[in-house]
mmCIF file of C-alpha atoms in Angstrom:
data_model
loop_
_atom_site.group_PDB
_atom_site.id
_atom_site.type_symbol
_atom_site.label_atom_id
_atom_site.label_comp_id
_atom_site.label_asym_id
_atom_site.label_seq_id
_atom_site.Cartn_x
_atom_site.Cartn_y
_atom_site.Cartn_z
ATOM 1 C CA UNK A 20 23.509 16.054 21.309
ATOM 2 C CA UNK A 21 22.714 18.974 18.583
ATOM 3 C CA UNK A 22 19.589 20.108 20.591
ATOM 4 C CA UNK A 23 21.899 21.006 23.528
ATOM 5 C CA UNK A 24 23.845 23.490 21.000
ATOM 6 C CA UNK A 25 22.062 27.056 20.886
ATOM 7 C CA UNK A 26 21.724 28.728 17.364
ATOM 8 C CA UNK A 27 22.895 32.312 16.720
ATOM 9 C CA UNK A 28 21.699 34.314 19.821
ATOM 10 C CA UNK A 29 23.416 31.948 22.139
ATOM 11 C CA UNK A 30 23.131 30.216 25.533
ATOM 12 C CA UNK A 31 20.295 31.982 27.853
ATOM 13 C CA UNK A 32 17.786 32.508 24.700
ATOM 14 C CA UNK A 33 14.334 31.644 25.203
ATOM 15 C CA UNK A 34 11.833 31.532 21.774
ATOM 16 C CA UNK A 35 9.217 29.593 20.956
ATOM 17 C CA UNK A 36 7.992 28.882 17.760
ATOM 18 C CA UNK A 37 4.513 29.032 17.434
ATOM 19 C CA UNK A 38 1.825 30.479 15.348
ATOM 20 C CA UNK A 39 1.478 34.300 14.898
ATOM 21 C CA UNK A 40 -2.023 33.897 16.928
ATOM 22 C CA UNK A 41 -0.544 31.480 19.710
ATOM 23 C CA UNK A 42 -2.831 28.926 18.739
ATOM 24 C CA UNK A 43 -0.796 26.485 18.109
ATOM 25 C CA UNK A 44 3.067 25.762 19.571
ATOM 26 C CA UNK A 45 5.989 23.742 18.193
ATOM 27 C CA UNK A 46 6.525 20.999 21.053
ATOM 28 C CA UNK A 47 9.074 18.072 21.379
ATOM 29 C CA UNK A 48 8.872 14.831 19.349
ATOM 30 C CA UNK A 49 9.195 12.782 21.679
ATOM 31 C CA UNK A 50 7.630 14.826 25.148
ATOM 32 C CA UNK A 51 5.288 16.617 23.678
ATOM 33 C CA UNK A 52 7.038 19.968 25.799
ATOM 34 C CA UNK A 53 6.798 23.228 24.418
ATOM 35 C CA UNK A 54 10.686 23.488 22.671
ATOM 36 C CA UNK A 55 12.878 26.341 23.245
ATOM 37 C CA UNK A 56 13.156 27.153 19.425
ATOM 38 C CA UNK A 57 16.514 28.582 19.917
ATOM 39 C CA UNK A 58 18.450 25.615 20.366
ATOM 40 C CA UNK A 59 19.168 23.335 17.008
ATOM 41 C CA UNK A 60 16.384 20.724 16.836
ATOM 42 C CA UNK A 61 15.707 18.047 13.478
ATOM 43 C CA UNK A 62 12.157 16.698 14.789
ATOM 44 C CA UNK A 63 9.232 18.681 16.558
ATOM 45 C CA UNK A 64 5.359 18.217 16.913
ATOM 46 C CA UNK A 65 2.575 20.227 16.585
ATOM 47 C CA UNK A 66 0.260 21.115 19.854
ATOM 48 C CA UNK A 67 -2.765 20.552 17.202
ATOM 49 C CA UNK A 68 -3.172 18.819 13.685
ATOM 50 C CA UNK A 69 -1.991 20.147 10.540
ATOM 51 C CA UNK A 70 -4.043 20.511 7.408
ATOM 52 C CA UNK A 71 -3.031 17.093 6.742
ATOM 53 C CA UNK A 72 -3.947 15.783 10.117
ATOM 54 C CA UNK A 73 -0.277 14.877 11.169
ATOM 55 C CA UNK A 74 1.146 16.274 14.618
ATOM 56 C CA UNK A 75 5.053 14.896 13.954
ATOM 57 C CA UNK A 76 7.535 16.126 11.657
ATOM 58 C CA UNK A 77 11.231 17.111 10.309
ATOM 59 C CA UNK A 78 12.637 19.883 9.529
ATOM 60 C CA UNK A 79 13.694 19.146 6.866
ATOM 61 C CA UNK A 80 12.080 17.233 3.517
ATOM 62 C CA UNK A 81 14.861 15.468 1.534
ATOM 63 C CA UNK A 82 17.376 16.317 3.915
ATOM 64 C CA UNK A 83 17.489 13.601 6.669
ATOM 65 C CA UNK A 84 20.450 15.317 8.884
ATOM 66 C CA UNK A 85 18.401 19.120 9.061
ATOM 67 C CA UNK A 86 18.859 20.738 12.379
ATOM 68 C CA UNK A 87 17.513 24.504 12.800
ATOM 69 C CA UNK A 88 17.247 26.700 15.445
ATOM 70 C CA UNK A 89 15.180 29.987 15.541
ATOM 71 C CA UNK A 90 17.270 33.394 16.174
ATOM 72 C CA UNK A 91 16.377 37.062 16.023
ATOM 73 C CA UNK A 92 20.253 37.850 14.549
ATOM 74 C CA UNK A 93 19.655 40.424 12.459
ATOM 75 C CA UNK A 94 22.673 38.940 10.075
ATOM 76 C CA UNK A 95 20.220 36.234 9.256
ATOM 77 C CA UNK A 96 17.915 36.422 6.200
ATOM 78 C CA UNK A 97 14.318 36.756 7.308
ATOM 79 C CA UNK A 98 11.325 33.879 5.795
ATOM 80 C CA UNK A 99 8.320 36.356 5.498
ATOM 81 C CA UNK A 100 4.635 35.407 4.937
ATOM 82 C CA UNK A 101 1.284 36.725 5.581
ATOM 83 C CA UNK A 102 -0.791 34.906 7.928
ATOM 84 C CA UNK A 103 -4.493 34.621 7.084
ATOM 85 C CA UNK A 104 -7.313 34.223 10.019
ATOM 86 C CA UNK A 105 -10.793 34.722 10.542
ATOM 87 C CA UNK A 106 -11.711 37.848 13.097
ATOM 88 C CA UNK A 107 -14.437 37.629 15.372
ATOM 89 C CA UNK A 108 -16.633 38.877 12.420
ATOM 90 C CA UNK A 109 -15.606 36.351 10.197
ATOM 91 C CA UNK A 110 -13.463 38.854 8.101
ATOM 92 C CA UNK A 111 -10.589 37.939 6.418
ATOM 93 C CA UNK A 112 -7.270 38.942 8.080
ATOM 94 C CA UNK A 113 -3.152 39.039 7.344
ATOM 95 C CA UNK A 114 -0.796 39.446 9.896
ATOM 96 C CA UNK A 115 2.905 39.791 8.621
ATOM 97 C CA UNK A 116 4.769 37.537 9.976
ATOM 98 C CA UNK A 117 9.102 37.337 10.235
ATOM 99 C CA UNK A 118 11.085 34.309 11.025
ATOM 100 C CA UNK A 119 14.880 33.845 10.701
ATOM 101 C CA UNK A 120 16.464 30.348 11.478
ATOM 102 C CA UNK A 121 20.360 29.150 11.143
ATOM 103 C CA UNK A 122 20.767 25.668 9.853
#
């Protein structure tokens, strides 16, 4: 029922979550779809392995009822990391990279 319930920019939003790159999308547990990341969601795979070689996860780690849904509200505190990659020369690069979710 929750991932029929938008997050903060409403009904009609359209984001996916993915990496800064595109390599690699966020798709549905059970479908394996590409998720619209603005609706609430508590489970979502990977389109490739993680570093750990898993592909299904949770939102959340000790919290069991997480749901999250991606938004661009600016009212919403920003997550902010730099995301390292290899260039075609085999140079290190960081991209900045801004995420804000509701919970």
């Amino acid at each position: 029922l929750m991932e029929q319930i938008p997050g903060k920019n409403g009904y009609g939003c359209n984001m996916t979550d993915e990496l800064p790159d595109g390599t690699e999308h966020v798709i549905h547990y059970n479908t394996d779809k590409i998720i619209n990341a603005c609706y609430y969601s508590r489970f979502y795979g990977l389109s490739g392995a993680d570093a750990m070689g898993s592909t299904k996860h949770r939102r959340g780690w000790s919290d069991r009822n997480l749901f999250a849904a991606k938004t661009s509200h600016s009212k919403v505190s920003p997550i902010e990391f730099n995301y390292e990659y290899e260039d075609e020369n085999g140079d290190t690069q960081y991209e900045k990279t801004i995420s804000r979710w509701s919970y």
